[in-house]
Short mmCIF file of C-alpha atoms in Angstrom, two decimals:
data_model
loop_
_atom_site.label_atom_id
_atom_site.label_comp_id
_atom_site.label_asym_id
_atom_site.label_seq_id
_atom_site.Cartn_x
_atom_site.Cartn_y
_atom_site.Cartn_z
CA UNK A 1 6.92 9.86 -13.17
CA UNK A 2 3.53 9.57 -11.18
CA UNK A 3 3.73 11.40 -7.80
CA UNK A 4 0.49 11.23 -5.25
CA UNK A 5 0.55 14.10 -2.71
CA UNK A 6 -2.44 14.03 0.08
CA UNK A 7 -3.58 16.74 2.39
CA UNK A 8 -4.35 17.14 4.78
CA UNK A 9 -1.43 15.05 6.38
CA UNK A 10 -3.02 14.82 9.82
CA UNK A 11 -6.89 15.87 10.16
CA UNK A 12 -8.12 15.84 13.84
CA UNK A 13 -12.42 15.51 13.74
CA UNK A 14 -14.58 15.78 16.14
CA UNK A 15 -17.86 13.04 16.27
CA UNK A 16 -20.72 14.20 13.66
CA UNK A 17 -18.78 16.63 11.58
CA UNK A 18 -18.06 16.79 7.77
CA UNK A 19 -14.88 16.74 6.22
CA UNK A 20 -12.39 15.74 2.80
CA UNK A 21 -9.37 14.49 2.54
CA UNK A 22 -8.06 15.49 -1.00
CA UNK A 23 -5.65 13.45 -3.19
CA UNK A 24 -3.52 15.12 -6.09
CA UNK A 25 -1.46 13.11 -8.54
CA UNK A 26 1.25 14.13 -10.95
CA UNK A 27 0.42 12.71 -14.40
CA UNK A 28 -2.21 10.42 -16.11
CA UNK A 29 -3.37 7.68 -13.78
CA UNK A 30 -6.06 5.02 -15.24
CA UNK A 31 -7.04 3.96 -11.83
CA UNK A 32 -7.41 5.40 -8.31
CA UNK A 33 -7.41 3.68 -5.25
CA UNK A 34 -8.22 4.33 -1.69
CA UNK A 35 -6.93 2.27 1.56
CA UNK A 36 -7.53 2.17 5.38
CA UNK A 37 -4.73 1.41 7.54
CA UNK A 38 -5.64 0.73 11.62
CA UNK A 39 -2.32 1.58 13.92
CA UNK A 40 0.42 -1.52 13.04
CA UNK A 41 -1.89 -3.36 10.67
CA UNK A 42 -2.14 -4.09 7.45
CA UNK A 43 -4.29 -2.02 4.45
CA UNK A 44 -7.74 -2.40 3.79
CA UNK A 45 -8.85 -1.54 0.12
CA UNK A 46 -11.81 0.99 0.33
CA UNK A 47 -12.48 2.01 -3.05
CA UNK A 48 -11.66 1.68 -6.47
CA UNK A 49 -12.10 4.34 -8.76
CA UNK A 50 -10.83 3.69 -12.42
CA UNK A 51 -13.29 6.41 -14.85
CA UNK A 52 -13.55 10.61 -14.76
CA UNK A 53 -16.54 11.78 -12.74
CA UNK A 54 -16.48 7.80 -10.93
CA UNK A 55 -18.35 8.29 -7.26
CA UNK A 56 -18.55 5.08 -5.00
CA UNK A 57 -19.79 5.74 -1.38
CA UNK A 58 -19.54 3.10 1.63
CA UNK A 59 -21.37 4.05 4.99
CA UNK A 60 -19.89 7.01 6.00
CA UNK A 61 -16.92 7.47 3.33
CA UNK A 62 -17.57 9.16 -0.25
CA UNK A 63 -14.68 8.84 -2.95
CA UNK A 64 -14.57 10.55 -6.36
CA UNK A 65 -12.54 10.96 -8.84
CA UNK A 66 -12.08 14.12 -11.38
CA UNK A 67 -9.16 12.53 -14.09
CA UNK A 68 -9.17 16.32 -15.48
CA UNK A 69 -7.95 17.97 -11.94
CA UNK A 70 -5.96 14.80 -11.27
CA UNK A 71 -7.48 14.61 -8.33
CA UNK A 72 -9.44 12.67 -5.87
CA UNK A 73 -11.44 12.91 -2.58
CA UNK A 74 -12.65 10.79 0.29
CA UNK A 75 -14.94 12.53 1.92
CA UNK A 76 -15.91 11.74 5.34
CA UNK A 77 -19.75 12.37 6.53
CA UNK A 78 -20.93 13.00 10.24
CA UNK A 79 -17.67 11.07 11.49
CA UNK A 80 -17.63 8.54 14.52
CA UNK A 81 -14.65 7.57 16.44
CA UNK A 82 -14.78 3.70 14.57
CA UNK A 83 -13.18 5.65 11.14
CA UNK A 84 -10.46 6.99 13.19
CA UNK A 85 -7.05 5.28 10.75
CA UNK A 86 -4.59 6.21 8.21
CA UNK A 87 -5.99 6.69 4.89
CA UNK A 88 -3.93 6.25 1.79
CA UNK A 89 -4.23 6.86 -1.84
CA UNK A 90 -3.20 5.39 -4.30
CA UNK A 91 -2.66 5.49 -8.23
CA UNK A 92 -2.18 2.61 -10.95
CA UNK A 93 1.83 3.14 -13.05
CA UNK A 94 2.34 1.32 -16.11
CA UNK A 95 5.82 0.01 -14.72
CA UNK A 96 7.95 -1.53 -16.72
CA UNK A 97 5.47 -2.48 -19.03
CA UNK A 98 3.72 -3.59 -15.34
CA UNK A 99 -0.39 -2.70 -15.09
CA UNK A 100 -0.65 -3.31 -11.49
CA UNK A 101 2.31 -0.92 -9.57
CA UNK A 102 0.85 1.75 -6.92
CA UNK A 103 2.67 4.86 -6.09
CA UNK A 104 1.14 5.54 -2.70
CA UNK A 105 0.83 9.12 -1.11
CA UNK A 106 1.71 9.38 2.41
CA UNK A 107 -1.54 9.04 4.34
CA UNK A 108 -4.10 10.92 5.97
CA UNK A 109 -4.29 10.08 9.96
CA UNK A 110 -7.74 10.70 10.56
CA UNK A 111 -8.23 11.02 14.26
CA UNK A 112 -12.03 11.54 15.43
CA UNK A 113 -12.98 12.57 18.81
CA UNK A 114 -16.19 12.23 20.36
CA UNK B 1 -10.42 -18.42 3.90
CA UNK B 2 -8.22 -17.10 0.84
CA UNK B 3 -5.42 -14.47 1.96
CA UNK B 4 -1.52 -13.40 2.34
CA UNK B 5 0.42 -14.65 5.71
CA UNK B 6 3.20 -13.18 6.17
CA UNK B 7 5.77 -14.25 8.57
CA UNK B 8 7.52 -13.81 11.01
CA UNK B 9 5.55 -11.17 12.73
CA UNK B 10 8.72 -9.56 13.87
CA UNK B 11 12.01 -10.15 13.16
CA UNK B 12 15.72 -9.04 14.53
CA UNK B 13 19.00 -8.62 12.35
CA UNK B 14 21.92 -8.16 13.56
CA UNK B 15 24.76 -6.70 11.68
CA UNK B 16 26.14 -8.28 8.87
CA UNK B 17 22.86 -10.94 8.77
CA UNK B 18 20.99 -11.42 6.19
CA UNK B 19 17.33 -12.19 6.43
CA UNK B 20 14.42 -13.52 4.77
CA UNK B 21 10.71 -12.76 5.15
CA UNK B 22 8.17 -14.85 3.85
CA UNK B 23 5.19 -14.42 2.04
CA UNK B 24 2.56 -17.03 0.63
CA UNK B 25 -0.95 -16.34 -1.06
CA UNK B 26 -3.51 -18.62 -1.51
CA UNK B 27 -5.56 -16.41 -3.50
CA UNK B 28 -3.58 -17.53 -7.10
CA UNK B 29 -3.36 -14.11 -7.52
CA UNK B 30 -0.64 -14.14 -10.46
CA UNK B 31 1.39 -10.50 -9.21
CA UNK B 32 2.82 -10.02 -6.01
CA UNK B 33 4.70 -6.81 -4.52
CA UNK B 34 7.02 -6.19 -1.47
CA UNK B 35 6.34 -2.74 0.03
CA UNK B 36 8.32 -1.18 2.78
CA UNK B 37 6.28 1.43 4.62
CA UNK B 38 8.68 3.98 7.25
CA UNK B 39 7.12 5.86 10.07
CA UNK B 40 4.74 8.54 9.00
CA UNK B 41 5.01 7.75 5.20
CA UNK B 42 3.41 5.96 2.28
CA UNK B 43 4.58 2.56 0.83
CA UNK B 44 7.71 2.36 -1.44
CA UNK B 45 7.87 -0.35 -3.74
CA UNK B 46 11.13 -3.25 -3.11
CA UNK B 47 10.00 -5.34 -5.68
CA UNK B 48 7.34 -7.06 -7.87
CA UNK B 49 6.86 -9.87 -9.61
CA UNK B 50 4.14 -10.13 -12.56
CA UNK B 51 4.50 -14.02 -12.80
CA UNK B 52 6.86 -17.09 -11.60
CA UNK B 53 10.08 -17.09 -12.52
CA UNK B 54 10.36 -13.31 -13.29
CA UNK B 55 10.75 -10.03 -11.16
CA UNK B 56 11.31 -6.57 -11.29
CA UNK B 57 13.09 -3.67 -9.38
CA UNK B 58 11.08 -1.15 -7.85
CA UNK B 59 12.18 2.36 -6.40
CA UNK B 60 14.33 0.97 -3.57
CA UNK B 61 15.82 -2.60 -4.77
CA UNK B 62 19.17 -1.90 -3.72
CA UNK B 63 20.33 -3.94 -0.62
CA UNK B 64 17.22 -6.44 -0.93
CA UNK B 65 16.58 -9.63 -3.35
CA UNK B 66 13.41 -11.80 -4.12
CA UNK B 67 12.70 -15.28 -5.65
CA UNK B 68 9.31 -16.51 -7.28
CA UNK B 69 9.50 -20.36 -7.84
CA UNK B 70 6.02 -21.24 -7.05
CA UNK B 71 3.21 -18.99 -7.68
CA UNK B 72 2.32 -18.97 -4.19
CA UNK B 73 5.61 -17.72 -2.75
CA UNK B 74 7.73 -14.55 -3.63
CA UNK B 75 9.92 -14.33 -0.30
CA UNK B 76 12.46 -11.34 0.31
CA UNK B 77 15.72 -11.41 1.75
CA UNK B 78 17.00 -8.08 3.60
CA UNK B 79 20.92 -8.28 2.84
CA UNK B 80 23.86 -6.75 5.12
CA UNK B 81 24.12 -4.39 1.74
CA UNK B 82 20.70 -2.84 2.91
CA UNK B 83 22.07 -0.37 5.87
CA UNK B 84 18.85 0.81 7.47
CA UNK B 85 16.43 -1.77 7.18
CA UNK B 86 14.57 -1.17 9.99
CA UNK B 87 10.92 -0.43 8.87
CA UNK B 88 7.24 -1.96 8.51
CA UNK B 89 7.30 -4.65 5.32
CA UNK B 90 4.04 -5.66 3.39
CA UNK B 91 3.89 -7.81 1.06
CA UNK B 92 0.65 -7.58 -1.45
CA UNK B 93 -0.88 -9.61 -4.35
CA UNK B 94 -3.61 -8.52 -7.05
CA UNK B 95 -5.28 -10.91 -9.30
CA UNK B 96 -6.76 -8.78 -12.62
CA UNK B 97 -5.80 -5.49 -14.07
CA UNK B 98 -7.36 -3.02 -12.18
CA UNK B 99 -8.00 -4.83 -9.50
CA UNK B 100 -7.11 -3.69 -5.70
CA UNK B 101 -3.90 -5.77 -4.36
CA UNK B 102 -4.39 -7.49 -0.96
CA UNK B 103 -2.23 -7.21 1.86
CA UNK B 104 -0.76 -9.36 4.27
CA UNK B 105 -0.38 -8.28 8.40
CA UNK B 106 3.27 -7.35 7.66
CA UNK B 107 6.74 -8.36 9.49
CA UNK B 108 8.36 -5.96 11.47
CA UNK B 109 12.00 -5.93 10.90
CA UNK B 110 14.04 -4.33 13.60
CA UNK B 111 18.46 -4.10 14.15
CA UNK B 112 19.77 -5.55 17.32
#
């Protein structure tokens, strides 16, 4: 059974720092993903990460993925208050036979303060 | 523009109702998901469906039922059998393996 955990849970940032947001999962995974969630909306796919050693970068955000560790990381570079959300992992289940189920890990509320 | 709508926006139950919250793609996107998503927590899958005409349980089926006659459409229906149904439902729909699933804005389901 594939279980995601994320930590931190809640990450409070001020403007222009650094900092990672690290995703562990349970057992073999084929494909990571990453989403952004805005307060009472709907998810936002970020990044896709399906290979070992796979880095995509968008603006600010930085994910990779390390299939050995089972683990992945968004990491978040001189921060503005615009990427304060709720990220969320997520990784791919063969599910009944089913190639596209997502066990999601409980999010990341990113809040960044000037 | 291609997407999910999801509707209503919010919706009430009262005890003993059943209800049923749409969800229509336009994206023919063959798979489509219901998640329900709780304060403060990640998304559990309700139920998927990998083409029309066929479905599948996910982690928290019980008290909640789908249908997928077109491949547009895969509504769910929150039954009186489903005792706290009060949460944040998306429903999502991904095209090729591999590829990220898209999400609609969501209906808010609340108990009168």
């Amino acid at each position: 059974e594939l279980k995601v955990e994320q930590n931190p849970l809640f990450l409070s940032m001020q403007e222009g720092k650094n900092y990672t947001i690290y995703c562990n999962y349970s057992t073999t995974s084929d494909r990571l993903y990453w989403y952004r969630q805005d307060p009472g909306k709907s998810l936002e796919s970020l990044f896709v990460l399906l290979s070992n050693g796979a880095v995509k970068q968008e603006g600010r955000l930085m994910a990779s993925l390390d299939t050995k560790a089972r683990l992945s990381t968004l990491h978040i570079t001189a921060a503005v208050h615009d990427l304060s959300a709720t990220y969320f992992c997520a990784g791919g289940l063969n599910y009944g036979g089913s190639q596209g189920n997502l066990i999601f890990g409980k999010g990341t509320k990113l809040s960044v303060k000037p | 523009d291609g997407g999910i709508t999801q509707s209503p926006k919010y919706l009430f139950r009262k005890e003993g109702q059943n209800v049923t919250l749409s969800c229509e793609q336009n994206l023919n996107h063959d798979a489509m998901y219901w998640y329900r998503q709780d304060p403060g927590q990640g998304l559990r899958l309700i139920y998927y469906s990998q083409i029309v005409n066929d479905f599948q349980k996910g982690d928290i089926a019980e008290g909640y039922s789908v249908s997928r006659e077109k491949k547009e459409s895969f509504p769910l229906t929150v039954t009186s059998a489903q005792k706290n149904p009060t949460a944040f439902y998306l429903c999502a729909s991904s095209d090729r393996e591999y590829q990220p699933q898209h999400f609609g804005d969501g209906t808010r389901l609340s108990i009168l």
